[in-house]
Coordinates of C-alpha atoms in Angstrom, one line a residue:
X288 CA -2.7 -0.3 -24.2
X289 CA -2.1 0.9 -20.7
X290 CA -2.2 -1.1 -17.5
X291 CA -2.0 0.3 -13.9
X292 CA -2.2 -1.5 -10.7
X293 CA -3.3 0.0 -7.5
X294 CA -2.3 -1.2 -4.2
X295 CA -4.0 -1.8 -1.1
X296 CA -2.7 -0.3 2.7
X297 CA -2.5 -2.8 5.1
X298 CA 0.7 -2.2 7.3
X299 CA 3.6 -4.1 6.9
X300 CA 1.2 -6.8 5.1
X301 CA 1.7 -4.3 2.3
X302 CA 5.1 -5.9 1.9
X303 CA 3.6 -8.4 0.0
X304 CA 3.1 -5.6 -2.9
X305 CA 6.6 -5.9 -3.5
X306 CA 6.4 -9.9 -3.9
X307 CA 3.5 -9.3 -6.6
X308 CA 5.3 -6.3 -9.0
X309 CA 8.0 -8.7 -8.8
X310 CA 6.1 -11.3 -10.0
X311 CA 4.2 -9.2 -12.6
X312 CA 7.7 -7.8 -14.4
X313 CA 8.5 -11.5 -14.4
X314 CA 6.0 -11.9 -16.4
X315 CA 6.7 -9.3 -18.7
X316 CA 3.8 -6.9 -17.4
X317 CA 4.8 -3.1 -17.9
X318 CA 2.9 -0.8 -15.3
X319 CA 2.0 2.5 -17.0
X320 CA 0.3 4.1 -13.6
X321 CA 0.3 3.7 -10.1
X322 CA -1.8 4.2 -6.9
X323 CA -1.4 3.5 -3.5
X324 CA -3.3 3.5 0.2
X325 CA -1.0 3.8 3.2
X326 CA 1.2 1.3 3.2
X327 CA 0.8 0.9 -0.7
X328 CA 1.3 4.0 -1.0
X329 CA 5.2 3.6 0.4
X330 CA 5.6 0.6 -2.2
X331 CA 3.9 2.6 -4.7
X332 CA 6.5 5.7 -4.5
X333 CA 9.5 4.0 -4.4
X334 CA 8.8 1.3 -7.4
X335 CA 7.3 4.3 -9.5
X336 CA 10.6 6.3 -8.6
X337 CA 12.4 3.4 -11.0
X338 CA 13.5 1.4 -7.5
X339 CA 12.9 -2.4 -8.2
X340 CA 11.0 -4.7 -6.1
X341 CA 14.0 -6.4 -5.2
X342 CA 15.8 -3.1 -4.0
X343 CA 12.3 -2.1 -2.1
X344 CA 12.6 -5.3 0.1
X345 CA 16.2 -4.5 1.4
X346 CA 15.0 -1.4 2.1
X347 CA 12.1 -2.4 4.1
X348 CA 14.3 -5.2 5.5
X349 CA 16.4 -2.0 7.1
X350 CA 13.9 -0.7 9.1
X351 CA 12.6 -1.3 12.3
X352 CA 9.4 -0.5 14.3
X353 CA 11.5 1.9 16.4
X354 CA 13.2 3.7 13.2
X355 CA 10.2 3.9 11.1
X356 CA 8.3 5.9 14.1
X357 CA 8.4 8.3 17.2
X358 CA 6.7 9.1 19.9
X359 CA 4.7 11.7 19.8
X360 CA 2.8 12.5 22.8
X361 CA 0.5 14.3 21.2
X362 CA -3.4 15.0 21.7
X363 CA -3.5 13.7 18.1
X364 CA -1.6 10.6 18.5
X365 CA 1.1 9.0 19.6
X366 CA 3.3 8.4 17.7
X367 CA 4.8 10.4 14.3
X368 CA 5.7 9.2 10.5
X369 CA 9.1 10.7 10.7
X370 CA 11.0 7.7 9.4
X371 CA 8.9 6.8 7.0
X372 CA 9.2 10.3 5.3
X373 CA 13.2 9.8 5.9
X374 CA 12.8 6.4 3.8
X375 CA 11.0 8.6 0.9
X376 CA 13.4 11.6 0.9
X377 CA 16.4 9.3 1.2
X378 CA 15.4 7.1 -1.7
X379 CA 13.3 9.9 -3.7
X380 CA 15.7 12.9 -2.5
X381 CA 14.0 15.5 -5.5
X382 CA 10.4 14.6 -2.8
X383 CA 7.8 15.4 -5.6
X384 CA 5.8 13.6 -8.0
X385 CA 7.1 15.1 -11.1
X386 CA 10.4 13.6 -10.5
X387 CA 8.3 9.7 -10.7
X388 CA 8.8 7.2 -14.2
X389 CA 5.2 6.4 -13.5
X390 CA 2.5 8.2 -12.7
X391 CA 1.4 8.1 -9.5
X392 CA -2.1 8.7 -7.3
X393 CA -1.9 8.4 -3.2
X394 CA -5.5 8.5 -1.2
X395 CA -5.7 9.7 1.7
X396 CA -8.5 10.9 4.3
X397 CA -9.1 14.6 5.0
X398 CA -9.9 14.4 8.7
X399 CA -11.9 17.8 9.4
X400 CA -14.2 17.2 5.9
X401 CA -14.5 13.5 6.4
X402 CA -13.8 13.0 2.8
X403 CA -10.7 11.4 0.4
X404 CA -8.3 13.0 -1.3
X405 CA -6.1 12.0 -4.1
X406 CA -2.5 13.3 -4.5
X407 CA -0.7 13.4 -8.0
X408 CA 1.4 16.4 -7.7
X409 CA 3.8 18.1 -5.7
X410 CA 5.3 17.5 -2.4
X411 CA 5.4 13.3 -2.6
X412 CA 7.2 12.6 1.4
X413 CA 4.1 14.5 3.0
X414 CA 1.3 13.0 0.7
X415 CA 2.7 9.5 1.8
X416 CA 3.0 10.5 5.4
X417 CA -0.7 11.5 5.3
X418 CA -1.7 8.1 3.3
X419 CA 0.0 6.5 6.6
X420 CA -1.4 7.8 9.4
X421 CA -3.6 5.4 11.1
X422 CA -5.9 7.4 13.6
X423 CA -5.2 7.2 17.4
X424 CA -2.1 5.5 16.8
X425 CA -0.2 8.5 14.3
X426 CA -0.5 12.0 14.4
X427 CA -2.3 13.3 11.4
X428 CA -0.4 15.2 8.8
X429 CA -0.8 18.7 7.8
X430 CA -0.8 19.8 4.0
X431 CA -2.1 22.4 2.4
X432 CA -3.6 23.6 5.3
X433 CA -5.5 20.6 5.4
X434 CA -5.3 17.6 8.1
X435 CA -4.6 13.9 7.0
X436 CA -5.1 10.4 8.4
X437 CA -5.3 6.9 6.5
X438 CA -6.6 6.9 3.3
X439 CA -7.7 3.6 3.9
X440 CA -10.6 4.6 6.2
X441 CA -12.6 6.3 2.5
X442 CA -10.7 4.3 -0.2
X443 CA -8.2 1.5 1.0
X444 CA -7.8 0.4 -2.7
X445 CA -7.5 3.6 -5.0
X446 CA -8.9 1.8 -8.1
X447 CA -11.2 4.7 -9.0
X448 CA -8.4 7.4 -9.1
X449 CA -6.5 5.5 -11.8
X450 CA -9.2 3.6 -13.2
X451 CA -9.1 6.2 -16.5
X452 CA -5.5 6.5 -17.0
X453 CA -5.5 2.8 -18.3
X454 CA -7.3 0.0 -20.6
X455 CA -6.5 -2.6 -17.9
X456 CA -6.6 -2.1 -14.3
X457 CA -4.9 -4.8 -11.2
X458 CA -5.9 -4.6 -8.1
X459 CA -3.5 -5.9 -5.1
X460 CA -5.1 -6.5 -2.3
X461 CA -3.2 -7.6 1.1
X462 CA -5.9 -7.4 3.7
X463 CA -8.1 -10.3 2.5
X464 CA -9.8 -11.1 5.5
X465 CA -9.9 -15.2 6.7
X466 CA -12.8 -17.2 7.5
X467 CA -10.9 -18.4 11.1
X468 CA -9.7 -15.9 13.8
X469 CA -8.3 -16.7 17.5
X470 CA -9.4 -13.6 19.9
X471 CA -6.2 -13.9 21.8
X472 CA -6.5 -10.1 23.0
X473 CA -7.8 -6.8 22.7
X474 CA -5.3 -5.6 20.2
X475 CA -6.1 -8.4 17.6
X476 CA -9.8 -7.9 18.0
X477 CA -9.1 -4.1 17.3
X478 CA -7.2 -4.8 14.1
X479 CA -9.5 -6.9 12.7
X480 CA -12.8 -5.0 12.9
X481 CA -10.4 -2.0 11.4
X482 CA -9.8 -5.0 8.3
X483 CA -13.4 -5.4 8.8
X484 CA -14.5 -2.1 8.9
X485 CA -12.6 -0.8 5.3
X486 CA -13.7 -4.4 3.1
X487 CA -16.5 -2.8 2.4
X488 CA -14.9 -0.2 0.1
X489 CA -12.3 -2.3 -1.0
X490 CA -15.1 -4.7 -2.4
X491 CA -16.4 -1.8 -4.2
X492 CA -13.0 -0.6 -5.6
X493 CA -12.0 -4.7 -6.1
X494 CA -15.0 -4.1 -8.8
X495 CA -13.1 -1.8 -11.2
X496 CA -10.4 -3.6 -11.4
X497 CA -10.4 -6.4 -14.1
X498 CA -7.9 -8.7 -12.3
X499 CA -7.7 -8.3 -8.2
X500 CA -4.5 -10.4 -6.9
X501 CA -5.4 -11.0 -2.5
X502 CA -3.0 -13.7 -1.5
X503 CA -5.1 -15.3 1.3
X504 CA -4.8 -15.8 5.4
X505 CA -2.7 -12.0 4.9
X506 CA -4.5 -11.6 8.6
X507 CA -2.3 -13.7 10.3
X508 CA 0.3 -11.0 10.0
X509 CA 0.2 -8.2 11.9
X510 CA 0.1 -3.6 11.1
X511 CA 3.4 -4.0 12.7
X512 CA 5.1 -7.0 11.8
X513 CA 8.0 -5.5 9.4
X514 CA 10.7 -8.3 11.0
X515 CA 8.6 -10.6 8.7
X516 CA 9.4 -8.9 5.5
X517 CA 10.9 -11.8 3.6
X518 CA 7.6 -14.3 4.2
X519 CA 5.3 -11.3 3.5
X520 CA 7.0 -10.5 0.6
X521 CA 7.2 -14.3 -0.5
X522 CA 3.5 -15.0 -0.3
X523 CA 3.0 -12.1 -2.4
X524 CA 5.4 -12.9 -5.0
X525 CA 4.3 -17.3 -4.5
X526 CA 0.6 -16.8 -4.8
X527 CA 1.0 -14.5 -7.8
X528 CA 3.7 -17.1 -9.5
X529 CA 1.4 -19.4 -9.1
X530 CA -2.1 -18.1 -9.6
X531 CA -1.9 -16.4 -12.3
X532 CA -0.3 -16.2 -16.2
X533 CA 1.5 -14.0 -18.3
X534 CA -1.2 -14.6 -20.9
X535 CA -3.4 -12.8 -17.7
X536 CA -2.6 -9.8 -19.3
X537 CA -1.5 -10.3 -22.7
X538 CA -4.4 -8.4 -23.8
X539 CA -3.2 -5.2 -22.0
X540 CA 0.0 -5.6 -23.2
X541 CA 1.6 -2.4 -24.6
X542 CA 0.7 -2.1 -28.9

């Protein structure tokens, strides 16, 4: 049997993906397909490329808010996704899907149609760009003549893409929203009716997975707040450890 996890976006609370596959292969869970959202979909490229999540943390650790993007100036936004497609092509230099161990699915939103799309082939440093690109804040990406922003806004948590490549599905989920908020300003207000905003599909794609792995209070970190990789990443990996078993998923264990 096959089992595929799907991964939530969430900014750098994403990092907390890479606590949770560390957790799973800990466990002896073997992922057989992949799909990501926006900041999942980053996690989702480079572990499917064969990089462990151990090796996807250092990386992350490397980067900064100023190296991952650029100002843009730009009617469509202002700033770009340049370094996060440098991350992909440095790590995944052959950029396209075919080159992946796992087979991978990225969402994201075509802007002009108002509807998601799901990328399995081709050009991968693009299709992650586009999963990326939160609206207002980066400028949208262009592929295949088409124009991208965040898959997140249609499907945060690309369940239904993968859902029939495999016999058991996981769902991690890093934008669990908490039951106490401080409105210290504008910008936090923003960000969580965003978090707000997308639960509702989540909750729907959250459905089709048979387990779904939120570590709670993700909130209190923020889109940006990438010089916090190693707690991210350790309440991902701490409440999987210790929420759930190996014998979880015995019964999607490969025959």
């Amino acid at each position: 049997m096959k089992i595929g996890i799907t991964l939530s976006g969430g900014g750098a609370r994403g990092i907390a993906h890479i606590g949770v596959l560390k957790a799973l292969e800990e466990m002896g869970v073997n992922i057989s397909a992949i799909s990501g959202t926006s900041a999942g979909s980053i996690v989702a490229s480079l572990y499917a490329y064969g990089i462990t999540p151990d090796q996807i943390l250092e990386q992350v650790k490397q980067l900064s808010l100023f190296k991952s993007v650029r100002p843009a100036w730009t009617w469509a936004g202002l700033l770009t996704m340049d370094g996060v497609k440098e991350l992909i092509l440095k790590n995944i230099p052959e950029n396209n899907f075919a080159a992946l161990k796992i087979p991978l699915t990225i969402a994201a939103t075509e802007i002009r149609k108002g509807e998601v799309n799901y990328f399995s082939s081709g050009e991968l440093a693009t299709a992650v760009e586009a999963s990326c690109s939160i609206p207002a804040i980066f400028s949208p990406a262009s592929l295949n003549g088409s124009l991208y922003v965040d898959g997140g806004l249609l499907d945060n948590l690309p369940a239904r893409s993968i859902r029939h490549q495999c016999d058991f599905l996981i769902g991690s989920h890093c934008n669990e929203i908490s039951r106490e908020f401080d409105p210290k300003n504008l910008k936090n207000v923003i960000e969580r009716s965003m978090l707000i905003a997308i639960s509702a599909n989540t909750q729907q794609s959250k459905r089709l997975c048979d387990v779904s792995i939120s570590p709670p209070n993700m909130d209190r970190f923020t889109v940006f707040d990438i010089g916090k990789a190693q707690e991210i990443f350790e309440t991902g990996y701490q409440f999987t450890k210790n929420n759930f078993k190996a014998k979880q998923f015995q019964k999607a264990s490969p025959e």
